[in-house]
Amino acid sequence: MCNSALASSLLLLLVAAEVRAETVDATITTMVAGRQDPRDGILYSSVPVIQSVTLDVGDVRLRHVEDLRLVVSGWGELTLGAAPVLEGATGDLDIGFVEGKLFDRRLELRLGRQLIFGGAARLQPMDGASATVRIWRRVGLNVYGGVPVTPRFGVHQGDFMTGGRLFWRLTVDSEVGASFLEMLKDGLQARQDLGVDGRWRVGRSLVLTGYALLSLLELRLAEGDLAATWQPLSALQIGADYRRTSPDLFLPRSSILSVFSQETRDQAGGNVWWRPISRLRAEADYHVILAEAGFGQEGGGRVSASLGPAFETTLAAEVRFLRLATANGYVQARLYAIQRLSAVWVATLDLDLYSLEQPINGQTLSFTSAATLGWDISARWRAVVTAIADTTPQVTSRFECMAKLVYNAVYRVRVRQ
Amino acid sequence: MKRLGLCLLVVATASCAPWLTIRLNYGVDAIRAPHGVHKNAKVECIACHEEIYDAKTLDKRVLPKEEKCLECHREQKQQGKCSNCHTDVKRALPWPEREPTLRMSHADHIDRVKEDCSVCHKSLPNPLRAADAAPPMSACLSCHEHKQEYDDGRCSRCHIDLSRYPLKPVSMFSHQGNFVREHGRSARAAGATCTQCHEQTFCSDCHANTVSTKIEVKFPERVDAGFIHRNDFLGRHSVEAQGDPASCRRCHGSSFCENCHTQQNLTPQAANPRDPHPVGWSFPGSREFHGTAARQDITRCAGCHDQGARSICVDCHRVGGIGGDPHPPGWQSRHDRNEISHNSMCLACHP
């Protein structure tokens, strides 16, 4: 897990004598929770202590390199629990890279653990290197290569990945691209995809987006997406979208199960967001689903109102449903409230109920209630206490609580010339 | 031990951080310098800001020193009328230092605007309100060069670090409406624009698959946010997974499902496996026949049975097995038989 982090650290140490950082952003969060985990019908109590740190070391000055920075985000967890499976220490690095720009910012290099996003890469964490070069005017190329990050629970996604995206940036918010990705796993091709994508703003109020991903190994469309978002007024947004996926192509081609199916799923619908007055917001969405098993539909709506002279109270109600042709479905109703008690105190309440069409573990109802109290101790410190009680298809009843302490600061080290 | 060491390192780093704080004292005094009054008195901008000719960065504020002010206002000072200029006379300070947020060379611009400061500074800045001091961005974009950089999304040519300063977003980046719902589509095709203001750590809170805990647990106070796995998602996760299998598979691989399902004794690998399948699962022609279910949603099978050559499917569906040919229609037209010898996964059933 730490190969790229080690490389980044070494690189930093090597150049440390020659560079100096002027700004360090730090966010440090400590979370302590008392939790009840269901395992095979038995509730085990556990107390996880999580410490996370995010550092952004910027304004690092090095000759010929601009915007040089080091970004690290990692965490460690120590869990004390009654069940052996829940006990132990763990930790990982979410992000950890060094980046810099060369040749008048025409070439951007990034080395370490990073998120690769855009085009065929979808959003893939990777330990490796990426480079983005502006080839000519608004045409650029992004290439990358490395090892896909193996996340928690040992989900081994692949041994190596490489790819790139050629893009043409029409304006700052309109861009089209063509991309390629290949991922190897256990010596076999897990993915080999070709993608095209685009985002185009028409006038000031209409945005069109499109995306298509072709599996070169199966010569089938793995994913296609078309959407239009129209915002005729700042208080009104209307959207329509169509999406086709081939769920079996989301399995690695190296999986033995990838040869059993060639299913498709289509989804079409729309959404609307409306703020008739500054204190009231409403949104709704509805989609028809056509899958191998038949028709389905999903949708929902939410209304939220801000009350009080300084909008200190927010009340919201939400309803959602999912109905599938042959599988289970549900109807969900949720109420939540946010109350600003003072400039530094805030309380929230969340009540969430859903009803299943068919029982799971003999239960069709699930109810969760959560209450939170937050205190901004100072500009940099924040404390949050949360209590959750629920009765669900998994547990008859459960109670857990959590305390969170956040330290958020920016250290600026001014270097006098 | 390595993980424990990493934990201890993280905790130790975190514990030290508050003591690393460097306290900056910006003071409370501010200096009144009404531009309007000076302009009406026919005072040229350069008369007070003469160092602007050599200012290549905004690191050092090009503001007149007291001596410059006293060239005109010495009499007031001698009369003790300090409050004419200082808002807090008892704690009078020079101009406060300010962290520059832009890369801007006045020296390079001054000739291009023919020493007419109003070309960029459309309104006379109020020195007591920092936000008023800078020209609007539209003034920068009125030059072709900067318009081109803006269209190219090369914000860092002017902005030192947009992720560090809370800027009020301009029109198309205001994230109005239901932006969270649509942000994935925008980021997929124009992610470079997002990265001008948002660091990857911002994305990784929700999207990194190495995270310590769900975003809903990390930010319990954000009840208004559209988090996916809120409250009892676990109870209905199988329903959601059937509703949109690809959506789950974007982040979760088979092992993610299998790990938990094994602990719940739902997989063949469990110590005391339970059979979660319906009665007609093994009988062709039954409504619940597993072959039909697998054709309709193979990712659901993968949640427990994706063990490669050790998969339970191989037992029956291997060549010569009782399960018959599992490949979907049209399979052979896309896959040459020669693939078998090159692909170890094929060899599990085609020895």
PDB file of C-alpha atoms in Angstrom, chain A residues 1 23 25 28 31 35 38-40 50-51 53-54 56 58-59 67 69 71 73 75-77 85 89-95 97 101 104-105 110 113-115 117-119 122-123 125 134 138 149 151-153 155 157 165 169 171-173 175 188 197-199 201 204 209 211 217-218 223 225 227 229 231 234 237 241 243 247-248 250-251 253-257 259-263 265 271 273 283 285 292-293 302 322 324 327-330 332 334 336 338 348 350 352 354 360 366 368 372 380-382 386 392-394 402 404 407 411-414 416, chain B residues 3-4 6-7 10-11 13-14 17-18 20-22 24 59 97 99-100 103 148 150-154 156-157 160-161 163-165 171-173 176-179 181-182 185-193 195 199-201 203-204 207-213 217-221 223-226 230-232 234-236 238-240 242-247 249-256 259-260 263-265 274 294-299 301-302 305-309 311 313-314 317 326-331 334-335 342-345 348-349:
ATOM      1  CA  MET A   1       0.000   0.000   0.000  1.00  0.00           C
ATOM      2  CA  THR A  23       2.071  27.168   3.147  1.00  0.00           C
ATOM      3  CA  ASP A  25      -2.854  23.271   5.117  1.00  0.00           C
ATOM      4  CA  ILE A  28      -6.776  16.568  11.579  1.00  0.00           C
ATOM      5  CA  MET A  31     -13.256  10.078  15.761  1.00  0.00           C
ATOM      6  CA  ARG A  35     -20.734   0.762  17.723  1.00  0.00           C
ATOM      7  CA  PRO A  38     -24.191  -7.504  13.598  1.00  0.00           C
ATOM      8  CA  ARG A  39     -22.318 -10.674  12.634  1.00  0.00           C
ATOM      9  CA  ASP A  40     -24.316 -13.800  11.775  1.00  0.00           C
ATOM     10  CA  ILE A  50      -9.957   6.779  13.869  1.00  0.00           C
ATOM     11  CA  GLN A  51      -7.332   9.436  13.352  1.00  0.00           C
ATOM     12  CA  VAL A  53      -4.676  13.650   8.705  1.00  0.00           C
ATOM     13  CA  THR A  54      -4.739  15.695   5.513  1.00  0.00           C
ATOM     14  CA  ASP A  56      -1.369  20.093   1.624  1.00  0.00           C
ATOM     15  CA  GLY A  58       2.034  24.287  -1.177  1.00  0.00           C
ATOM     16  CA  ASP A  59       3.995  27.227  -2.498  1.00  0.00           C
ATOM     17  CA  ASP A  67       3.023  25.104  -8.472  1.00  0.00           C
ATOM     18  CA  ARG A  69       3.112  20.777  -3.943  1.00  0.00           C
ATOM     19  CA  VAL A  71      -0.616  16.405  -0.877  1.00  0.00           C
ATOM     20  CA  SER A  73      -4.285  12.274   3.196  1.00  0.00           C
ATOM     21  CA  TRP A  75      -5.717   7.621   8.431  1.00  0.00           C
ATOM     22  CA  GLY A  76      -5.152   5.083  11.139  1.00  0.00           C
ATOM     23  CA  GLU A  77      -7.720   3.102  13.066  1.00  0.00           C
ATOM     24  CA  VAL A  85     -12.868 -10.129  13.585  1.00  0.00           C
ATOM     25  CA  ALA A  89      -5.216  -1.782  13.982  1.00  0.00           C
ATOM     26  CA  THR A  90      -5.328  -0.685  10.396  1.00  0.00           C
ATOM     27  CA  GLY A  91      -4.638   2.344   8.313  1.00  0.00           C
ATOM     28  CA  ASP A  92      -4.133   3.500   4.788  1.00  0.00           C
ATOM     29  CA  LEU A  93      -3.206   6.345   2.544  1.00  0.00           C
ATOM     30  CA  ASP A  94      -6.102   7.819   0.564  1.00  0.00           C
ATOM     31  CA  ILE A  95      -4.048  10.331  -1.371  1.00  0.00           C
ATOM     32  CA  PHE A  97       1.378  12.631  -4.334  1.00  0.00           C
ATOM     33  CA  LYS A 101       4.258  22.046 -13.569  1.00  0.00           C
ATOM     34  CA  ASP A 104       5.446  27.504 -18.459  1.00  0.00           C
ATOM     35  CA  ARG A 105       2.804  25.177 -17.016  1.00  0.00           C
ATOM     36  CA  ARG A 110       2.004  13.938 -10.651  1.00  0.00           C
ATOM     37  CA  ARG A 113      -1.202   7.757  -4.958  1.00  0.00           C
ATOM     38  CA  GLN A 114      -3.803   9.709  -6.860  1.00  0.00           C
ATOM     39  CA  LEU A 115      -7.285   9.587  -8.326  1.00  0.00           C
ATOM     40  CA  PHE A 117     -10.684  10.464 -13.418  1.00  0.00           C
ATOM     41  CA  GLY A 118     -12.235  11.304 -16.713  1.00  0.00           C
ATOM     42  CA  GLY A 119     -13.201   9.235 -19.709  1.00  0.00           C
ATOM     43  CA  ARG A 122     -14.167   6.461 -14.585  1.00  0.00           C
ATOM     44  CA  LEU A 123     -12.695   7.319 -11.162  1.00  0.00           C
ATOM     45  CA  PRO A 125      -7.346   5.366  -7.480  1.00  0.00           C
ATOM     46  CA  ARG A 134      -0.947  20.904 -23.492  1.00  0.00           C
ATOM     47  CA  ARG A 138      -6.673  23.901 -26.464  1.00  0.00           C
ATOM     48  CA  VAL A 149      -5.078   0.785  -5.500  1.00  0.00           C
ATOM     49  CA  PRO A 151      -8.686  -0.910  -1.064  1.00  0.00           C
ATOM     50  CA  ARG A 152      -9.886  -2.289   2.230  1.00  0.00           C
ATOM     51  CA  PHE A 153     -11.046  -5.903   2.429  1.00  0.00           C
ATOM     52  CA  VAL A 155     -10.383  -6.086  -3.303  1.00  0.00           C
ATOM     53  CA  GLN A 157      -8.644  -4.756  -8.874  1.00  0.00           C
ATOM     54  CA  ARG A 165      -7.204  10.807 -22.647  1.00  0.00           C
ATOM     55  CA  ARG A 169     -11.129  22.151 -24.414  1.00  0.00           C
ATOM     56  CA  THR A 171     -13.991  26.738 -23.340  1.00  0.00           C
ATOM     57  CA  VAL A 172     -13.372  26.445 -19.642  1.00  0.00           C
ATOM     58  CA  ASP A 173     -16.590  24.466 -19.179  1.00  0.00           C
ATOM     59  CA  GLU A 175     -14.675  19.897 -23.454  1.00  0.00           C
ATOM     60  CA  LEU A 188      -4.957 -11.341 -17.965  1.00  0.00           C
ATOM     61  CA  ASP A 197     -16.955  11.953 -23.555  1.00  0.00           C
ATOM     62  CA  GLY A 198     -18.058  15.522 -23.801  1.00  0.00           C
ATOM     63  CA  ARG A 199     -19.535  18.413 -21.926  1.00  0.00           C
ATOM     64  CA  ARG A 201     -22.468  24.489 -22.567  1.00  0.00           C
ATOM     65  CA  ARG A 204     -25.725  30.389 -20.484  1.00  0.00           C
ATOM     66  CA  THR A 209     -23.074  15.899 -21.434  1.00  0.00           C
ATOM     67  CA  TYR A 211     -20.287   9.563 -22.499  1.00  0.00           C
ATOM     68  CA  LEU A 217     -12.546  -7.236 -25.376  1.00  0.00           C
ATOM     69  CA  GLU A 218     -16.271  -7.852 -25.841  1.00  0.00           C
ATOM     70  CA  GLU A 223     -21.745   2.263 -20.534  1.00  0.00           C
ATOM     71  CA  ASP A 225     -24.894   8.283 -20.866  1.00  0.00           C
ATOM     72  CA  ALA A 227     -27.921  14.191 -20.216  1.00  0.00           C
ATOM     73  CA  THR A 229     -29.479  20.185 -17.818  1.00  0.00           C
ATOM     74  CA  GLN A 231     -31.353  26.207 -15.905  1.00  0.00           C
ATOM     75  CA  SER A 234     -31.214  30.674 -11.099  1.00  0.00           C
ATOM     76  CA  GLN A 237     -33.208  23.594 -12.973  1.00  0.00           C
ATOM     77  CA  ASP A 241     -31.059  11.860 -18.957  1.00  0.00           C
ATOM     78  CA  ARG A 243     -28.199   5.844 -19.422  1.00  0.00           C
ATOM     79  CA  PRO A 247     -23.591  -4.645 -15.717  1.00  0.00           C
ATOM     80  CA  ASP A 248     -21.675  -7.793 -16.657  1.00  0.00           C
ATOM     81  CA  PHE A 250     -18.389  -4.060 -14.844  1.00  0.00           C
ATOM     82  CA  LEU A 251     -16.950  -7.405 -13.798  1.00  0.00           C
ATOM     83  CA  ARG A 253     -12.920  -9.759 -17.916  1.00  0.00           C
ATOM     84  CA  SER A 254     -10.576 -12.027 -15.993  1.00  0.00           C
ATOM     85  CA  SER A 255     -13.480 -13.147 -13.779  1.00  0.00           C
ATOM     86  CA  ILE A 256     -14.875 -16.608 -14.478  1.00  0.00           C
ATOM     87  CA  LEU A 257     -18.374 -15.160 -14.152  1.00  0.00           C
ATOM     88  CA  VAL A 259     -18.581 -15.415 -19.554  1.00  0.00           C
ATOM     89  CA  PHE A 260     -22.099 -16.157 -18.266  1.00  0.00           C
ATOM     90  CA  SER A 261     -24.084 -13.084 -19.222  1.00  0.00           C
ATOM     91  CA  GLN A 262     -24.412 -10.145 -21.580  1.00  0.00           C
ATOM     92  CA  GLU A 263     -27.148  -8.165 -19.885  1.00  0.00           C
ATOM     93  CA  ARG A 265     -29.930  -2.063 -18.336  1.00  0.00           C
ATOM     94  CA  ASN A 271     -35.342  15.686 -12.536  1.00  0.00           C
ATOM     95  CA  TRP A 273     -34.985  21.460  -8.791  1.00  0.00           C
ATOM     96  CA  GLU A 283     -36.551  18.706  -5.946  1.00  0.00           C
ATOM     97  CA  ASP A 285     -36.684  12.897  -9.938  1.00  0.00           C
ATOM     98  CA  GLU A 292     -33.204  -8.044 -18.417  1.00  0.00           C
ATOM     99  CA  ALA A 293     -35.782  -8.948 -15.769  1.00  0.00           C
ATOM    100  CA  ARG A 302     -37.569  16.354  -1.236  1.00  0.00           C
ATOM    101  CA  LEU A 322     -37.737   1.731  -6.017  1.00  0.00           C
ATOM    102  CA  LEU A 324     -38.294  -3.693  -9.821  1.00  0.00           C
ATOM    103  CA  ALA A 327     -36.875  -8.284  -7.313  1.00  0.00           C
ATOM    104  CA  ASN A 328     -37.623  -6.586  -4.038  1.00  0.00           C
ATOM    105  CA  GLY A 329     -38.484  -2.900  -3.799  1.00  0.00           C
ATOM    106  CA  TYR A 330     -39.038  -0.286  -1.120  1.00  0.00           C
ATOM    107  CA  GLN A 332     -38.684   5.342   2.002  1.00  0.00           C
ATOM    108  CA  ARG A 334     -37.351  10.638   5.785  1.00  0.00           C
ATOM    109  CA  TYR A 336     -34.642  15.807   9.065  1.00  0.00           C
ATOM    110  CA  ILE A 338     -31.119  21.366  11.422  1.00  0.00           C
ATOM    111  CA  THR A 348     -29.567  17.962  13.838  1.00  0.00           C
ATOM    112  CA  ASP A 350     -32.731  12.611  11.255  1.00  0.00           C
ATOM    113  CA  ASP A 352     -35.548   7.581   8.358  1.00  0.00           C
ATOM    114  CA  TYR A 354     -38.438   2.473   4.815  1.00  0.00           C
ATOM    115  CA  ILE A 360     -35.687  -9.612   4.579  1.00  0.00           C
ATOM    116  CA  SER A 366     -36.500  -0.388   8.977  1.00  0.00           C
ATOM    117  CA  THR A 368     -33.251   4.755  11.990  1.00  0.00           C
ATOM    118  CA  THR A 372     -26.179  15.233  16.381  1.00  0.00           C
ATOM    119  CA  ARG A 380     -10.020  25.791  14.177  1.00  0.00           C
ATOM    120  CA  TRP A 381     -11.619  23.274  16.504  1.00  0.00           C
ATOM    121  CA  ARG A 382     -14.951  21.566  16.065  1.00  0.00           C
ATOM    122  CA  THR A 386     -23.819  11.754  17.419  1.00  0.00           C
ATOM    123  CA  THR A 392     -33.668  -2.886  10.891  1.00  0.00           C
ATOM    124  CA  PRO A 393     -33.956  -6.203   9.013  1.00  0.00           C
ATOM    125  CA  GLN A 394     -30.419  -6.923  10.242  1.00  0.00           C
ATOM    126  CA  MET A 402     -19.782   8.727  18.147  1.00  0.00           C
ATOM    127  CA  LYS A 404     -15.626  13.600  16.567  1.00  0.00           C
ATOM    128  CA  TYR A 407      -8.734  20.454  13.960  1.00  0.00           C
ATOM    129  CA  TYR A 411      -0.011  27.227   8.564  1.00  0.00           C
ATOM    130  CA  ARG A 412       1.634  29.932   6.560  1.00  0.00           C
ATOM    131  CA  VAL A 413       5.354  30.187   6.860  1.00  0.00           C
ATOM    132  CA  ARG A 414       6.354  33.471   5.325  1.00  0.00           C
ATOM    133  CA  ARG A 416      11.475  36.876   4.003  1.00  0.00           C
TER     134      ARG A 416
ATOM    135  CA  ARG B   3      -0.120  -1.050  10.194  1.00  0.00           C
ATOM    136  CA  LEU B   4       0.258  -0.441  13.903  1.00  0.00           C
ATOM    137  CA  LEU B   6       1.453   3.657  10.606  1.00  0.00           C
ATOM    138  CA  CYS B   7      -1.363   4.223  13.102  1.00  0.00           C
ATOM    139  CA  VAL B  10      -0.526   9.254  12.194  1.00  0.00           C
ATOM    140  CA  VAL B  11      -1.675   9.727  15.787  1.00  0.00           C
ATOM    141  CA  THR B  13       1.625  13.627  13.858  1.00  0.00           C
ATOM    142  CA  ALA B  14      -1.930  14.616  14.651  1.00  0.00           C
ATOM    143  CA  ALA B  17      -0.133  19.604  14.994  1.00  0.00           C
ATOM    144  CA  PRO B  18      -1.882  22.074  17.302  1.00  0.00           C
ATOM    145  CA  LEU B  20       2.869  23.827  15.388  1.00  0.00           C
ATOM    146  CA  THR B  21       0.523  26.744  14.913  1.00  0.00           C
ATOM    147  CA  ILE B  22       2.248  29.919  13.922  1.00  0.00           C
ATOM    148  CA  LEU B  24       0.071  35.824  13.065  1.00  0.00           C
ATOM    149  CA  ASP B  59       3.913  39.721  -2.299  1.00  0.00           C
ATOM    150  CA  GLU B  97       0.634  42.497   5.384  1.00  0.00           C
ATOM    151  CA  GLU B  99      -1.387  37.004   1.738  1.00  0.00           C
ATOM    152  CA  PRO B 100      -1.432  37.471  -2.034  1.00  0.00           C
ATOM    153  CA  ARG B 103       0.036  36.324  -9.545  1.00  0.00           C
ATOM    154  CA  GLN B 148      -7.691  32.765 -23.714  1.00  0.00           C
ATOM    155  CA  TYR B 150      -9.630  31.519 -18.845  1.00  0.00           C
ATOM    156  CA  ASP B 151     -11.132  29.523 -21.717  1.00  0.00           C
ATOM    157  CA  ASP B 152      -8.244  27.079 -21.513  1.00  0.00           C
ATOM    158  CA  GLY B 153      -8.864  26.628 -17.803  1.00  0.00           C
ATOM    159  CA  ARG B 154      -5.352  27.756 -16.932  1.00  0.00           C
ATOM    160  CA  SER B 156      -3.104  29.006 -12.038  1.00  0.00           C
ATOM    161  CA  ARG B 157      -1.511  31.533 -14.373  1.00  0.00           C
ATOM    162  CA  ILE B 160      -2.062  31.199  -6.751  1.00  0.00           C
ATOM    163  CA  ASP B 161      -4.232  28.428  -5.361  1.00  0.00           C
ATOM    164  CA  SER B 163      -8.443  25.539  -3.422  1.00  0.00           C
ATOM    165  CA  ARG B 164      -7.059  27.547  -0.552  1.00  0.00           C
ATOM    166  CA  TYR B 165      -9.122  30.684  -0.767  1.00  0.00           C
ATOM    167  CA  SER B 171     -21.601  32.351 -12.905  1.00  0.00           C
ATOM    168  CA  MET B 172     -20.944  28.936 -14.441  1.00  0.00           C
ATOM    169  CA  PHE B 173     -19.171  27.579 -11.377  1.00  0.00           C
ATOM    170  CA  GLN B 176     -26.544  26.235  -8.388  1.00  0.00           C
ATOM    171  CA  GLY B 177     -29.457  23.899  -8.598  1.00  0.00           C
ATOM    172  CA  ASN B 178     -28.940  20.243  -7.862  1.00  0.00           C
ATOM    173  CA  PHE B 179     -25.250  20.303  -8.657  1.00  0.00           C
ATOM    174  CA  ARG B 181     -26.574  15.067  -8.647  1.00  0.00           C
ATOM    175  CA  GLU B 182     -24.909  16.183 -11.872  1.00  0.00           C
ATOM    176  CA  ARG B 185     -21.146  13.860 -15.429  1.00  0.00           C
ATOM    177  CA  SER B 186     -19.378  17.216 -15.443  1.00  0.00           C
ATOM    178  CA  ALA B 187     -16.254  15.876 -13.760  1.00  0.00           C
ATOM    179  CA  ARG B 188     -16.020  12.981 -16.217  1.00  0.00           C
ATOM    180  CA  ALA B 189     -15.697  15.298 -19.215  1.00  0.00           C
ATOM    181  CA  ALA B 190     -14.319  18.486 -17.696  1.00  0.00           C
ATOM    182  CA  GLY B 191     -12.546  17.347 -14.554  1.00  0.00           C
ATOM    183  CA  ALA B 192      -9.618  19.672 -15.121  1.00  0.00           C
ATOM    184  CA  THR B 193     -11.923  22.586 -14.444  1.00  0.00           C
ATOM    185  CA  THR B 195      -9.348  20.658 -10.066  1.00  0.00           C
ATOM    186  CA  GLU B 199      -7.919  19.295  -4.454  1.00  0.00           C
ATOM    187  CA  GLN B 200      -8.041  15.499  -4.860  1.00  0.00           C
ATOM    188  CA  THR B 201      -8.420  15.152  -1.105  1.00  0.00           C
ATOM    189  CA  CYS B 203     -12.890  14.118  -3.957  1.00  0.00           C
ATOM    190  CA  SER B 204     -11.333  11.319  -1.928  1.00  0.00           C
ATOM    191  CA  HIS B 207     -14.555   8.514  -3.777  1.00  0.00           C
ATOM    192  CA  ALA B 208     -11.328   6.984  -2.444  1.00  0.00           C
ATOM    193  CA  ASN B 209     -11.832   3.284  -1.836  1.00  0.00           C
ATOM    194  CA  THR B 210      -9.248   3.244   0.943  1.00  0.00           C
ATOM    195  CA  VAL B 211     -11.180   5.527   3.281  1.00  0.00           C
ATOM    196  CA  SER B 212     -11.438   4.735   6.977  1.00  0.00           C
ATOM    197  CA  THR B 213     -15.169   5.044   7.186  1.00  0.00           C
ATOM    198  CA  VAL B 217     -20.244   8.447   9.387  1.00  0.00           C
ATOM    199  CA  LYS B 218     -17.503  11.002   8.895  1.00  0.00           C
ATOM    200  CA  PHE B 219     -19.925  13.885   8.571  1.00  0.00           C
ATOM    201  CA  PRO B 220     -22.999  12.900  10.614  1.00  0.00           C
ATOM    202  CA  GLU B 221     -24.013  16.531  11.004  1.00  0.00           C
ATOM    203  CA  VAL B 223     -28.043  15.487   7.214  1.00  0.00           C
ATOM    204  CA  ASP B 224     -28.854  17.686   4.217  1.00  0.00           C
ATOM    205  CA  ALA B 225     -26.164  16.159   1.987  1.00  0.00           C
ATOM    206  CA  GLY B 226     -27.097  13.587  -0.645  1.00  0.00           C
ATOM    207  CA  ARG B 230     -27.059   6.986   4.668  1.00  0.00           C
ATOM    208  CA  ASN B 231     -28.680   5.400   7.710  1.00  0.00           C
ATOM    209  CA  ASP B 232     -29.750   1.766   7.154  1.00  0.00           C
ATOM    210  CA  LEU B 234     -27.147  -2.090   4.714  1.00  0.00           C
ATOM    211  CA  GLY B 235     -30.706  -3.317   5.172  1.00  0.00           C
ATOM    212  CA  ARG B 236     -31.715  -2.492   1.599  1.00  0.00           C
ATOM    213  CA  SER B 238     -29.399  -5.999  -1.907  1.00  0.00           C
ATOM    214  CA  VAL B 239     -32.430  -4.163  -3.328  1.00  0.00           C
ATOM    215  CA  GLU B 240     -30.317  -1.217  -4.460  1.00  0.00           C
ATOM    216  CA  GLN B 242     -30.460  -5.263  -8.064  1.00  0.00           C
ATOM    217  CA  GLY B 243     -31.838  -1.874  -9.070  1.00  0.00           C
ATOM    218  CA  ASP B 244     -28.506  -0.688 -10.467  1.00  0.00           C
ATOM    219  CA  PRO B 245     -25.763  -3.350 -10.342  1.00  0.00           C
ATOM    220  CA  ALA B 246     -23.252  -1.299 -12.307  1.00  0.00           C
ATOM    221  CA  SER B 247     -23.520   1.538  -9.824  1.00  0.00           C
ATOM    222  CA  ARG B 249     -19.530  -2.153  -9.186  1.00  0.00           C
ATOM    223  CA  ARG B 250     -17.977   1.239  -9.880  1.00  0.00           C
ATOM    224  CA  CYS B 251     -16.479   1.199  -6.393  1.00  0.00           C
ATOM    225  CA  HIS B 252     -16.940  -2.292  -4.980  1.00  0.00           C
ATOM    226  CA  GLY B 253     -15.304  -5.424  -6.339  1.00  0.00           C
ATOM    227  CA  SER B 254     -16.444  -8.985  -5.717  1.00  0.00           C
ATOM    228  CA  SER B 255     -14.150  -9.387  -2.725  1.00  0.00           C
ATOM    229  CA  PHE B 256     -15.827  -6.472  -0.983  1.00  0.00           C
ATOM    230  CA  ASN B 259     -15.712 -10.621   2.683  1.00  0.00           C
ATOM    231  CA  CYS B 260     -18.829  -9.535   4.515  1.00  0.00           C
ATOM    232  CA  GLN B 263     -18.648 -13.378   7.801  1.00  0.00           C
ATOM    233  CA  GLN B 264     -22.429 -13.611   7.619  1.00  0.00           C
ATOM    234  CA  ASN B 265     -22.109 -17.316   6.640  1.00  0.00           C
ATOM    235  CA  ARG B 274     -26.338 -20.966   5.050  1.00  0.00           C
ATOM    236  CA  ALA B 294     -27.405 -15.389 -13.601  1.00  0.00           C
ATOM    237  CA  ARG B 295     -28.293 -14.240 -17.115  1.00  0.00           C
ATOM    238  CA  GLN B 296     -30.285 -11.331 -15.655  1.00  0.00           C
ATOM    239  CA  ASP B 297     -27.804 -10.194 -12.997  1.00  0.00           C
ATOM    240  CA  ILE B 298     -24.434 -11.926 -12.977  1.00  0.00           C
ATOM    241  CA  THR B 299     -22.915  -9.294 -10.676  1.00  0.00           C
ATOM    242  CA  CYS B 301     -23.743 -14.040  -8.262  1.00  0.00           C
ATOM    243  CA  ALA B 302     -20.264 -12.500  -8.158  1.00  0.00           C
ATOM    244  CA  HIS B 305     -19.076 -16.965  -6.123  1.00  0.00           C
ATOM    245  CA  ASP B 306     -16.261 -15.081  -7.852  1.00  0.00           C
ATOM    246  CA  GLN B 307     -13.333 -17.312  -6.881  1.00  0.00           C
ATOM    247  CA  GLY B 308     -11.907 -17.910 -10.351  1.00  0.00           C
ATOM    248  CA  ALA B 309     -11.143 -21.563 -11.094  1.00  0.00           C
ATOM    249  CA  SER B 311     -15.778 -21.044  -8.265  1.00  0.00           C
ATOM    250  CA  CYS B 313     -19.931 -22.708 -11.140  1.00  0.00           C
ATOM    251  CA  VAL B 314     -16.964 -24.589 -12.601  1.00  0.00           C
ATOM    252  CA  HIS B 317     -20.424 -25.937 -16.141  1.00  0.00           C
ATOM    253  CA  PRO B 326     -23.073 -21.335 -19.831  1.00  0.00           C
ATOM    254  CA  HIS B 327     -22.002 -18.868 -22.512  1.00  0.00           C
ATOM    255  CA  PRO B 328     -24.675 -16.404 -23.678  1.00  0.00           C
ATOM    256  CA  PRO B 329     -25.938 -16.407 -27.281  1.00  0.00           C
ATOM    257  CA  GLY B 330     -23.452 -14.916 -29.718  1.00  0.00           C
ATOM    258  CA  TRP B 331     -20.468 -15.655 -27.506  1.00  0.00           C
ATOM    259  CA  ARG B 334     -16.911 -12.729 -30.645  1.00  0.00           C
ATOM    260  CA  HIS B 335     -14.428 -15.186 -29.154  1.00  0.00           C
ATOM    261  CA  HIS B 342      -4.010 -18.072 -24.171  1.00  0.00           C
ATOM    262  CA  ASN B 343      -6.346 -17.454 -21.265  1.00  0.00           C
ATOM    263  CA  SER B 344      -5.845 -19.296 -17.991  1.00  0.00           C
ATOM    264  CA  MET B 345      -9.372 -18.388 -16.897  1.00  0.00           C
ATOM    265  CA  ALA B 348     -10.657 -23.685 -15.764  1.00  0.00           C
ATOM    266  CA  CYS B 349     -13.551 -25.126 -17.789  1.00  0.00           C
TER     267      CYS B 349
END
